[in-house]
XYZ file of C-alpha atoms in Angstrom:
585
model
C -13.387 -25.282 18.510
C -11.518 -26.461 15.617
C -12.994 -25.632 11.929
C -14.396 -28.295 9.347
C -11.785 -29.153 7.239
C -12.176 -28.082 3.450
C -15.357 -30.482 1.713
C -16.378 -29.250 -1.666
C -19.599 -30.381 -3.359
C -17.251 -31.448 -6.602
C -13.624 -32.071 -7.155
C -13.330 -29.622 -9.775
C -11.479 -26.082 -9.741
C -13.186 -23.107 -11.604
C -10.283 -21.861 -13.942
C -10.269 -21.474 -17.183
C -8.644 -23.731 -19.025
C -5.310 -22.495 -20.476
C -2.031 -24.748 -20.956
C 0.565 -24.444 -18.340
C 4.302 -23.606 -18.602
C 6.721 -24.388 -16.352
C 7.504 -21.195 -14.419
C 5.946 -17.973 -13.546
C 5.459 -15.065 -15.900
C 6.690 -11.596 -15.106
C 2.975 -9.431 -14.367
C 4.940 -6.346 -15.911
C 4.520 -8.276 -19.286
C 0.859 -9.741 -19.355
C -1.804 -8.225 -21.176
C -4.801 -9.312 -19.196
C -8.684 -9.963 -20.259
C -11.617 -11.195 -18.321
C -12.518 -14.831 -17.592
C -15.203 -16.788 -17.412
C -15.246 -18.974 -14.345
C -16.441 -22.837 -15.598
C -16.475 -26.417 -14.151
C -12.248 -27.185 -14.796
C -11.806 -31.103 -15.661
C -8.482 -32.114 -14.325
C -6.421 -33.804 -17.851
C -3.605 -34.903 -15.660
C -3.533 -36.821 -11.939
C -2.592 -34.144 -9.357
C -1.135 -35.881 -6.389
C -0.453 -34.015 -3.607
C 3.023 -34.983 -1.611
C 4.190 -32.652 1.588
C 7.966 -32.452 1.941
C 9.090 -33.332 5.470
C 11.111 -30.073 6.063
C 9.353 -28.385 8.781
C 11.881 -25.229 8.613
C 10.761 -24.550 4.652
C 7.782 -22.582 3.733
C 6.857 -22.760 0.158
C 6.483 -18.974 -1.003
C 3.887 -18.542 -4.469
C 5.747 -15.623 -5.778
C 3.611 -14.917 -9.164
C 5.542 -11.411 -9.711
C 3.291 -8.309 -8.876
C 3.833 -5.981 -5.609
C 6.267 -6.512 -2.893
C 6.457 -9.846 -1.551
C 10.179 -9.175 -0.156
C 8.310 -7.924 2.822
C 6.352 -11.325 3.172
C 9.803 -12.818 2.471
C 11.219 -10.534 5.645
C 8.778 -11.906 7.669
C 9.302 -15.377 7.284
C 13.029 -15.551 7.944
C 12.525 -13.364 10.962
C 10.149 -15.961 12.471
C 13.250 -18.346 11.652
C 11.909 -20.319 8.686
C 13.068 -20.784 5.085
C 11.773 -20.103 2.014
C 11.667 -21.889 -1.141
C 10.219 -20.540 -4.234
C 6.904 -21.940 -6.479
C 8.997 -22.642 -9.865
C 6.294 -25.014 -11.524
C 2.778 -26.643 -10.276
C 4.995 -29.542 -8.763
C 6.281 -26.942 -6.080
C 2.743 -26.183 -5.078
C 1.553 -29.669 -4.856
C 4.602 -31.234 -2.684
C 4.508 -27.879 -0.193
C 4.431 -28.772 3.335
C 2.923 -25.699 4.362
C 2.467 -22.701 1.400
C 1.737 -18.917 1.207
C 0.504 -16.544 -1.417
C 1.126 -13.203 -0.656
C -0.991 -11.782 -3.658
C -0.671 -8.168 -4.526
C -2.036 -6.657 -7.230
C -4.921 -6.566 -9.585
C -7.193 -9.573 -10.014
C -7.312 -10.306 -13.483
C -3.723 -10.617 -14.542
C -2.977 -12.612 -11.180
C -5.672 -14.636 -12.734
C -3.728 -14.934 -16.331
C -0.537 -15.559 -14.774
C -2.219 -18.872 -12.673
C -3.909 -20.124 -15.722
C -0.643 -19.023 -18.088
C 1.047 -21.078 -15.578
C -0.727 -24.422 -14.593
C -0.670 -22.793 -10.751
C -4.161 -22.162 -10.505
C -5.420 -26.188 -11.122
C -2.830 -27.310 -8.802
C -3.848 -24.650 -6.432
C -6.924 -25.817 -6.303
C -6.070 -29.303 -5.861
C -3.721 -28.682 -2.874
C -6.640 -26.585 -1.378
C -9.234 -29.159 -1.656
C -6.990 -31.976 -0.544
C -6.795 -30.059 3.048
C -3.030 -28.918 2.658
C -2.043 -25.816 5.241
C -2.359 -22.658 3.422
C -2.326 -18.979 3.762
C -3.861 -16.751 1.420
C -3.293 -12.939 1.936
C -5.070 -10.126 0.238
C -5.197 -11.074 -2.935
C -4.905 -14.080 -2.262
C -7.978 -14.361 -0.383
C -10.201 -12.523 -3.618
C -8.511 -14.945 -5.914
C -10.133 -17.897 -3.869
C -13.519 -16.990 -4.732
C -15.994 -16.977 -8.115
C -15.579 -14.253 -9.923
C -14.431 -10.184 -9.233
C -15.524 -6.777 -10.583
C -12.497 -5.318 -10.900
C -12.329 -4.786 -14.870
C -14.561 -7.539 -15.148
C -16.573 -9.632 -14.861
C -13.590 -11.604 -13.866
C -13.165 -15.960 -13.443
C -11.776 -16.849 -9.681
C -10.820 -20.220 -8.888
C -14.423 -20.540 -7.452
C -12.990 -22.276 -4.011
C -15.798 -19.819 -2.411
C -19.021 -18.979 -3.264
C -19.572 -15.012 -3.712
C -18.325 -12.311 -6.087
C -15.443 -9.649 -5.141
C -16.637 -5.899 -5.723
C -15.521 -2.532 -5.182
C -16.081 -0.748 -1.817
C -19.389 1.568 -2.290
C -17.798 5.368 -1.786
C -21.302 7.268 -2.128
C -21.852 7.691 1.358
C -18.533 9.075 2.497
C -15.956 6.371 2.697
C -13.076 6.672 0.874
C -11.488 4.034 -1.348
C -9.512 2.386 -1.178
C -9.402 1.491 1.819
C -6.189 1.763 3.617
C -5.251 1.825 6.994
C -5.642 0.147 10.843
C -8.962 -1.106 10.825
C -10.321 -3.763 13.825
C -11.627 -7.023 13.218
C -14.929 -8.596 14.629
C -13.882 -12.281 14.842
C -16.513 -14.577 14.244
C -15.229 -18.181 15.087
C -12.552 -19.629 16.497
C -9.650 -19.483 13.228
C -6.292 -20.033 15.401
C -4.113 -17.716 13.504
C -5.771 -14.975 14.892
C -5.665 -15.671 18.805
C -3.150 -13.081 19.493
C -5.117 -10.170 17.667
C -7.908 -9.194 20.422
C -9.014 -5.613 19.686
C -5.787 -4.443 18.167
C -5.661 -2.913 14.698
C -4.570 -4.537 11.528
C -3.244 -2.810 8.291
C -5.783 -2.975 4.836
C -5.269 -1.984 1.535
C -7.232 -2.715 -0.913
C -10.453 -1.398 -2.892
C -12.569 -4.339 -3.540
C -13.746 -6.652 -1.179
C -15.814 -10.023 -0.282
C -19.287 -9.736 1.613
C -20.868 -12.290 3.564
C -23.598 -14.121 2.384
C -25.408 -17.462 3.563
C -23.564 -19.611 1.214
C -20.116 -18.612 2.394
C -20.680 -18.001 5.994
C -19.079 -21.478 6.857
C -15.642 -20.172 5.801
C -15.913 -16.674 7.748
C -13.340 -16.285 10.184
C -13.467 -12.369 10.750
C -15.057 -9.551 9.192
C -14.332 -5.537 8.975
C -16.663 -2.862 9.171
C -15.995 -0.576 6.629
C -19.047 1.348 5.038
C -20.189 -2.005 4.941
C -19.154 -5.944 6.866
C -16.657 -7.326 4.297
C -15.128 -10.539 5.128
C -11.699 -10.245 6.809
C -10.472 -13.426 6.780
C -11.609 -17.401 6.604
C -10.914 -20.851 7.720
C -11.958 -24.291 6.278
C -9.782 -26.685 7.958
C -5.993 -26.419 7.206
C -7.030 -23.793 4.540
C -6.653 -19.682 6.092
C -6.606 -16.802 4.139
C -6.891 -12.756 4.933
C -7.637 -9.947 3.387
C -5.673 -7.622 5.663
C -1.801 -7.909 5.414
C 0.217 -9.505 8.257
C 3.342 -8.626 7.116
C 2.212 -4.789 7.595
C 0.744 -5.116 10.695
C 4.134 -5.188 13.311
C 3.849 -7.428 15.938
C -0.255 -8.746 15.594
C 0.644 -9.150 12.316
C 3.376 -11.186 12.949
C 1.628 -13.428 15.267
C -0.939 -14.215 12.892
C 2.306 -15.637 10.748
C 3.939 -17.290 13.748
C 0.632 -18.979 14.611
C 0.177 -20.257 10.674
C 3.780 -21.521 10.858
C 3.839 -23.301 13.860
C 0.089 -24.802 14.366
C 0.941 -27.244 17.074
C 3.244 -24.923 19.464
C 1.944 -23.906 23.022
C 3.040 -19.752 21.759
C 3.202 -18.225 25.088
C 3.442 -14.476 26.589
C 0.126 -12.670 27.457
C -1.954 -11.484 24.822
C -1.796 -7.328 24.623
C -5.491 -6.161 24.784
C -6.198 -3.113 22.659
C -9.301 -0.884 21.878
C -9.445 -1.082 18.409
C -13.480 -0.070 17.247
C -12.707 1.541 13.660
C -10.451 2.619 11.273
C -7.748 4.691 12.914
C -6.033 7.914 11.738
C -2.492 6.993 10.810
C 0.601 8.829 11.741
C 3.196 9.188 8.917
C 7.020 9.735 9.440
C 8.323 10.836 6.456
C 12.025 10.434 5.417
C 13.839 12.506 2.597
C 16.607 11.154 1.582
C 19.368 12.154 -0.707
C 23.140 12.119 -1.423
C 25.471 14.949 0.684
C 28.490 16.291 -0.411
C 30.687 13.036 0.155
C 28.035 10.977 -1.837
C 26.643 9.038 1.233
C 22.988 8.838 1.401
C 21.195 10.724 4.851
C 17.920 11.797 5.771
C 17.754 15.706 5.615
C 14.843 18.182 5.782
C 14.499 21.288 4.160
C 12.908 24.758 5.191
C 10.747 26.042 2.106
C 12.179 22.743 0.277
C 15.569 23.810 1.022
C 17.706 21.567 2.408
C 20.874 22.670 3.300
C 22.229 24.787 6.206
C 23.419 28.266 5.643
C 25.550 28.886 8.916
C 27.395 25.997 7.851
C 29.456 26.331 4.161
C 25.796 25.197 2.592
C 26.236 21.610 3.819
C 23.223 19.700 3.384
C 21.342 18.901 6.905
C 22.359 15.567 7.609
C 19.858 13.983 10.363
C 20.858 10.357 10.417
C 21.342 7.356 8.646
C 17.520 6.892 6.586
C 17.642 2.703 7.390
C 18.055 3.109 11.028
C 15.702 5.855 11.235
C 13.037 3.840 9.602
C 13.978 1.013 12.165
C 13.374 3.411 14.790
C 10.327 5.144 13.576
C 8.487 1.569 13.282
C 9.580 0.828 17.014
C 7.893 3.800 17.832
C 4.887 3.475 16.386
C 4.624 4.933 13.211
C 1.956 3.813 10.945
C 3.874 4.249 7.867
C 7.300 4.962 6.776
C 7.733 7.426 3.495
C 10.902 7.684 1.470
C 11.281 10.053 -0.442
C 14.098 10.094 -3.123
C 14.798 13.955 -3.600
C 18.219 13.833 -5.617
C 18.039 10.173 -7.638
C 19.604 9.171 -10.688
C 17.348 11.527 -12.869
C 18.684 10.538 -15.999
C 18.647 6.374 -14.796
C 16.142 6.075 -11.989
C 17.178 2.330 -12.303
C 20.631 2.928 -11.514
C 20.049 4.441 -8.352
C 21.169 1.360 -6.544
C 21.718 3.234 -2.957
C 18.629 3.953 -3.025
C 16.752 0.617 -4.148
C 19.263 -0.697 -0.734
C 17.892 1.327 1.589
C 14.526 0.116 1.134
C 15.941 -3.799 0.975
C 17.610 -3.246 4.122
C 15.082 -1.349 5.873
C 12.209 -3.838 4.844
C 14.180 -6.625 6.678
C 13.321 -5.077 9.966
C 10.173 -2.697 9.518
C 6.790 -4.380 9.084
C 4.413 -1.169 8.666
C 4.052 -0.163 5.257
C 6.476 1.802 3.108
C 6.272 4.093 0.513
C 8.887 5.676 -1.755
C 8.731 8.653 -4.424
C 11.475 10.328 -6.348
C 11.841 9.933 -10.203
C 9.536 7.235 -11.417
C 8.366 7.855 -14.731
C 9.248 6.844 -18.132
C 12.503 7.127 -19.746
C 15.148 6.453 -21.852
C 18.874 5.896 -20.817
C 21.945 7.081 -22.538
C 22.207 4.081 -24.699
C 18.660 4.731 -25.809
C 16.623 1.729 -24.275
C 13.270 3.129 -23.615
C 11.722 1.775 -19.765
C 8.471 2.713 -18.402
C 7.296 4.100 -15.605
C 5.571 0.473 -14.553
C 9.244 -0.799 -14.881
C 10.410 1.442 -12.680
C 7.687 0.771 -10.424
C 8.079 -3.036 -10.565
C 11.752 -2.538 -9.116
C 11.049 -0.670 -6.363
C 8.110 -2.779 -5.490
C 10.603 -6.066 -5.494
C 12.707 -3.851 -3.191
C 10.388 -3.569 -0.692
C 8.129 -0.834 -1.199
C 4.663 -0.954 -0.421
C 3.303 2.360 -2.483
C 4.600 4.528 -5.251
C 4.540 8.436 -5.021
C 4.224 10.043 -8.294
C 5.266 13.785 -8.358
C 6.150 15.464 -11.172
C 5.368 12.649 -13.838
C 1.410 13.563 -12.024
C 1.449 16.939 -12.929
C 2.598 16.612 -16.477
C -0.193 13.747 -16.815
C -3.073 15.654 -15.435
C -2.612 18.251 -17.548
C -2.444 16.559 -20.382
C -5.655 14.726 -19.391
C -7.362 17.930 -18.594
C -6.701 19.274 -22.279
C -7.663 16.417 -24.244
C -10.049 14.755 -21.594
C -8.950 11.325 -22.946
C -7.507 8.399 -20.785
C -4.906 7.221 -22.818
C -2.827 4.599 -20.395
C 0.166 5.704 -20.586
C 0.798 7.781 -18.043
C 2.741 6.120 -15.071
C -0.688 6.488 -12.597
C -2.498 4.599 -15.611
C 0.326 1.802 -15.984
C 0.978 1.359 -12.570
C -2.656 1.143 -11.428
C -3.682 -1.167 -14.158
C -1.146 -3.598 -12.765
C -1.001 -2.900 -9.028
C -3.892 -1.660 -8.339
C -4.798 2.047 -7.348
C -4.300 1.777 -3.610
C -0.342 1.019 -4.998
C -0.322 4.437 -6.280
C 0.361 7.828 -4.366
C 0.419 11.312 -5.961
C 2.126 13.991 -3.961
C 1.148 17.464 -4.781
C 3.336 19.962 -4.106
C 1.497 23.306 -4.202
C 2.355 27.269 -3.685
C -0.037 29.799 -2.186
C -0.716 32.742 -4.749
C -2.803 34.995 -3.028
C -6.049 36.754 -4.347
C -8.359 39.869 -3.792
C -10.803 38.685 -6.136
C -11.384 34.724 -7.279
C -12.415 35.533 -10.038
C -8.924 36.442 -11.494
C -8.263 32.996 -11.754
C -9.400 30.232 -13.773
C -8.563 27.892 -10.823
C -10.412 26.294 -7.874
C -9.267 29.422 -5.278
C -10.572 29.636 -1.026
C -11.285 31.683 1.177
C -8.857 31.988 3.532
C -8.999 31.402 7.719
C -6.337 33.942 7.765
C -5.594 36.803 5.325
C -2.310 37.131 3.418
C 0.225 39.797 3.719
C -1.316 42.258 1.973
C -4.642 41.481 3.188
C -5.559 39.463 0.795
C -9.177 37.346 1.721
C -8.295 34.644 -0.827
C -5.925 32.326 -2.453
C -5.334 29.464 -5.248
C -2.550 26.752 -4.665
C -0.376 26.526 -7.796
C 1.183 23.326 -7.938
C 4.899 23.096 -8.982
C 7.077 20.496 -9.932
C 11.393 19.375 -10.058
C 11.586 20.112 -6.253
C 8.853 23.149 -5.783
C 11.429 25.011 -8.151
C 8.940 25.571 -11.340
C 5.343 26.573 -10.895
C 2.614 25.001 -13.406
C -0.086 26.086 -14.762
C -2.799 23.880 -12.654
C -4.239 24.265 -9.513
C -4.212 21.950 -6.440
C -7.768 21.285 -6.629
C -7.608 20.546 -10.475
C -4.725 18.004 -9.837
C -6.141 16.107 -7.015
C -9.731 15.443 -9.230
C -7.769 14.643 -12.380
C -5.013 12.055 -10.845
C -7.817 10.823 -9.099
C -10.135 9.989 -12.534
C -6.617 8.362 -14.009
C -6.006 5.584 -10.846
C -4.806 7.147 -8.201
C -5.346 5.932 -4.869
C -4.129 8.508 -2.451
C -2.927 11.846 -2.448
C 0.144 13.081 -0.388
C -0.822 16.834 -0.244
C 2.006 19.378 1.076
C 2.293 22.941 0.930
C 5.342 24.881 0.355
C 4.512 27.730 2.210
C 4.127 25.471 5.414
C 7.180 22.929 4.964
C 9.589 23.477 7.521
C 7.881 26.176 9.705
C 6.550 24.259 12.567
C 2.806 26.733 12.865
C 0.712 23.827 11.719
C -0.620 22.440 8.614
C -2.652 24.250 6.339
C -5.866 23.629 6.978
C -7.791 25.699 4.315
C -5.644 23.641 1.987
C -6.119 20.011 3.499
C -9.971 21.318 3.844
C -10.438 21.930 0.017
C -8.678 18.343 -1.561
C -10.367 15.699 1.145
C -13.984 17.436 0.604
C -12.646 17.167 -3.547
C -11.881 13.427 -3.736
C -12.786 9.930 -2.246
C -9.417 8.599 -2.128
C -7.710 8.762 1.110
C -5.667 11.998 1.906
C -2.522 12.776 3.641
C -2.125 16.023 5.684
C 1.599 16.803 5.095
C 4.014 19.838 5.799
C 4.336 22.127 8.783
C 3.648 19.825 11.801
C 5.604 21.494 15.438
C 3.616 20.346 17.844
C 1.144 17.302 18.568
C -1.561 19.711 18.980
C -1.467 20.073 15.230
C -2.190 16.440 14.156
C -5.311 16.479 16.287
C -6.049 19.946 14.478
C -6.134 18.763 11.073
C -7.856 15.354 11.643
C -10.952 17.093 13.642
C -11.172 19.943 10.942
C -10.878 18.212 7.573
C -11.504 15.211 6.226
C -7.088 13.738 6.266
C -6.998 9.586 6.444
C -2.953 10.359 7.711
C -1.121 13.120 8.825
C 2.931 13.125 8.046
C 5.916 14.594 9.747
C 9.467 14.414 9.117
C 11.465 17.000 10.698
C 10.068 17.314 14.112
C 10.349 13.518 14.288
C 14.060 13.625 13.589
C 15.070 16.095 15.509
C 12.924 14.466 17.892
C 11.231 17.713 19.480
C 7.846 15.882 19.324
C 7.830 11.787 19.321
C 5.578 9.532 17.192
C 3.965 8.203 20.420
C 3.258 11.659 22.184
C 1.523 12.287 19.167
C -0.420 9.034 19.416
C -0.981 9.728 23.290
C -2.457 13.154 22.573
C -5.069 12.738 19.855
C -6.055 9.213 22.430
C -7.091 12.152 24.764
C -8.496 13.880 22.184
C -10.637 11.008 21.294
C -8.975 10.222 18.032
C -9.055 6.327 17.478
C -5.562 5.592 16.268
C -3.075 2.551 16.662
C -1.533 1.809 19.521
């Protein structure tokens, strides 16, 4: 049964009222501030004209996040791609995407900065196709929470809030999740009970007045709405792009409307939010300057039988390629030489994740030297510029390392938020669920926790001297100088300053193959109600379904035994299926 086309009571747009310009401003460079939604009376006649290319897809690029990957997706379903330069662009689309990413209120500023938010409105009311995704479903209703009370463009009725985390579930949320569809929305035909990728930390809820747009909805803590349909009009809070070959479909099916799609339709058994599996790829420059995916034991990386060459185990774009056709959830780079003085100039680096996003549609994350700093000339460039160019790259998620440690402690000492640190910038902009800490912490072991001023354990297994107990120092620069902060201390302060998941290793376990430490992984997901990520010290698949039934780990990574290819992502997958471990298949 085909949906109601889009009917609104009025003809007017709830925007605030704000004189246009004629092309998009750069997010990096707003200063945001909340918004009052009101009745918007058009000053100018919007007409709405399609163009009659049926190949072109008109692409609302307002600058925030990575949108190359929404890009990607388009020209691999064979379509072209032309660009929202002024309100004109929007109102003669044929057929028009916005991929936001990001956090509501300067997405807001930059529509209303812009003139794109009236003649958004007017292309949506006028019945024009249209595909809204994550963000660009929130931005399609009243008014949001997130550091607001924050203006929509009031196209649905309802206000977005933050996920409730007091009874256990961590936000954001991020992950495979299944849908429950509730009508019949097209685009999603091809889904059945197969998981699709979320990440995000505030949400829309159901309610009697919107009901008539619901499409899907998510069980998460609470039903959220997943997606909606009025007519020609779709949007989804989930991310397509991310979501290999469902999410694909649900593109293909937008694009072409009117085609008979065949193939069968792969049933899954998707109930809940699944347990992802992470390969992990580090990534730096050997001898002759190429860049390769190695793996170090203890964080070192290079092989000692061998004139100290560093391990070289393959080529890190056509590893990611093959990691995402075997089923990997996620696909981590991480940077571990860069250009330390010019993290901008590290151009190999920034190509790796263009090329690899062309082809890989799970979500990526990369880490290695983003922070502030200055170059030799002595421009100054933040850590949220930094950011911003990896995100237009293709990444998906920033992991913060050392720039995390130096923050916290700063934070812990004067207890003030001051928004400068790169968790604070980047959040503020992104959103948290853009930002990843990894931790990188040594065991220093204890016969009495009280000799400590740290958060120390009890350990499942005693050390070598017998001792019962232990505190995990973190470290920084490549696990090479120890700090004066604890694992437990980190993870609670990065948390208070934005961050929206922790990447938790342990230097003690990387590169032994005896399992992850569980003591460790046990102590920061009880800690903190952003999503962890069991990491270091994975041999066997036995070992994934080890730390997900005995802590509380959203992911579990591997690197080495994936590229050496002693243990596969899918016998991993097939294993904790036994086990009873929802996960995606």
């Amino acid at each position: 049964m085909e949906a109601a086309p889009f009917t609104s009571p009025s003809s007017t747009c709830k925007t605030s009222s704000i004189s246009s310009s004629s092309s998009l401003i750069s997010l990096s460079k707003i200063s945001y501030r909340n918004h009052s939604p009101f009745k918007f009376k058009s000053r100018r006649n919007l007409s709405v004209r399609a163009s009659n290319d049926d190949s072109v897809v008109t692409l609302l690029d307002y600058g925030a996040g990575n949108v190359r990957s929404v890009r990607n997706a388009i020209l691999h379903l064979g379509f072209q791609i032309k660009d929202v330069q002024t309100p004109k662009d929007i109102l003669n689309a044929r057929r028009l995407i916005f991929p936001g990413v990001g956090a509501f209120a300067p997405a807001m500023d930059v529509l209303n900065n812009t003139g794109m938010g009236e003649a958004l409105c007017s292309y949506i009311q006028n019945d024009r196709p249209f595909l809204g995704i994550c963000l660009g479903l929130q931005l399609l209703f009243e008014s949001s929470d997130e550091n607001g009370p924050v203006g929509g463009l009031g196209m649905i009725p309802g206000v977005v809030g933050r996920f409730d985390s007091s009874h256990g579930f961590r936000v954001p949320h991020i992950g495979w999740n299944a849908l429950q569809i509730t009508k019949d929305s097209e685009i999603l035909d091809d889904i059945g009970n197969r998981h699709v990728y979320f990440v995000h930390s505030y949400r829309a809820m159901p309610s009697n007045e919107n009901k008539e747009w619901i499409s899907s909805t998510c069980n998460y803590g609470d039903e959220f709405i997943a997606s909606v349909r009025r007519g020609n009009v779709h949007a989804v809070q989930f991310h397509p792009e991310k979501s290999g070959d469902v999410g694909l479909s649900v593109l293909r099916r937008f694009l072409l409307p009117k085609s008979s799609l065949t193939g069968k339709r792969t049933e899954g058994k998707a109930s809940k939010l699944a347990k992802r599996v992470i390969a992990c790829l580090d990534v730096r420059a050997n001898d002759e300057g190429d860049l390769v995916v190695t793996k170090g034991d203890q964080y070192d990386v290079r092989e000692h039988a061998d004139q100290s060459k560093v391990r070289n185990l393959g080529k890190p774009v056509e590893l990611a390629g093959q990691y995402y056709s075997d089923g990997a959830d996620e696909v981590s780079f991480l940077n571990i030489t860069g250009f330390r003085d010019f993290p901008l100039g590290d151009v190999p680096m920034l190509q790796v994740l263009r090329r690899a996003s062309e082809n890989v549609f799970v979500p990526l994350t990369v880490g290695g030297g983003i922070r502030d700093f200055t170059d030799l000339n002595g421009r100054y460039y933040s850590s949220l510029e930094v950011a911003s160019e990896y995100f237009r790259s293709g990444a998906d998620k920033i992991s913060i390392g050392s720039d995390a440690v130096h923050a916290a402690e700063e934070y812990l000492k004067t207890k003030v938020k001051t928004g400068k640190s790169s968790i604070e910038q980047i959040s503020r902009v992104y959103g948290n669920q853009a930002v990843v800490v990894s931790i990188d912490p040594r065991r220093v072991y204890l016969n009495d926790p009280s000799d400590v001023e740290f958060k120390s354990i009890k350990l499942t297994n005693p050390g070598p001297n017998g001792e019962e107990y232990a505190w995990y120092q973190c470290t920084i620069n490549g696990g090479r100088e120890g700090r004066p902060i604890g694992a437990y201390e980190l993870a609670k302060a990065v948390e208070e300053l934005g961050a929206g998941e922790i990447l938790l290793n342990c230097i003690d376990c990387d590169g032994q193959g005896k399992g992850f430490d569980i003591d460790l992984v046990k102590m920061i997901s009880d800690a903190v109600s952003i999503p962890v990520i069991a990491s270091s010290g994975a041999g066997v698949s036995e070992h994934f379904s080890d730390v997900f039934s005995k802590t509380n780990a959203s992911a579990a990574l591997a690197a080495g035994i994936f590229h050496r290819k002693e243990v596969p992502v899918q016998s991993v997958k097939e294993h904790l299926l036994k086990e009873g471990i929802e996960v995606r298949i």
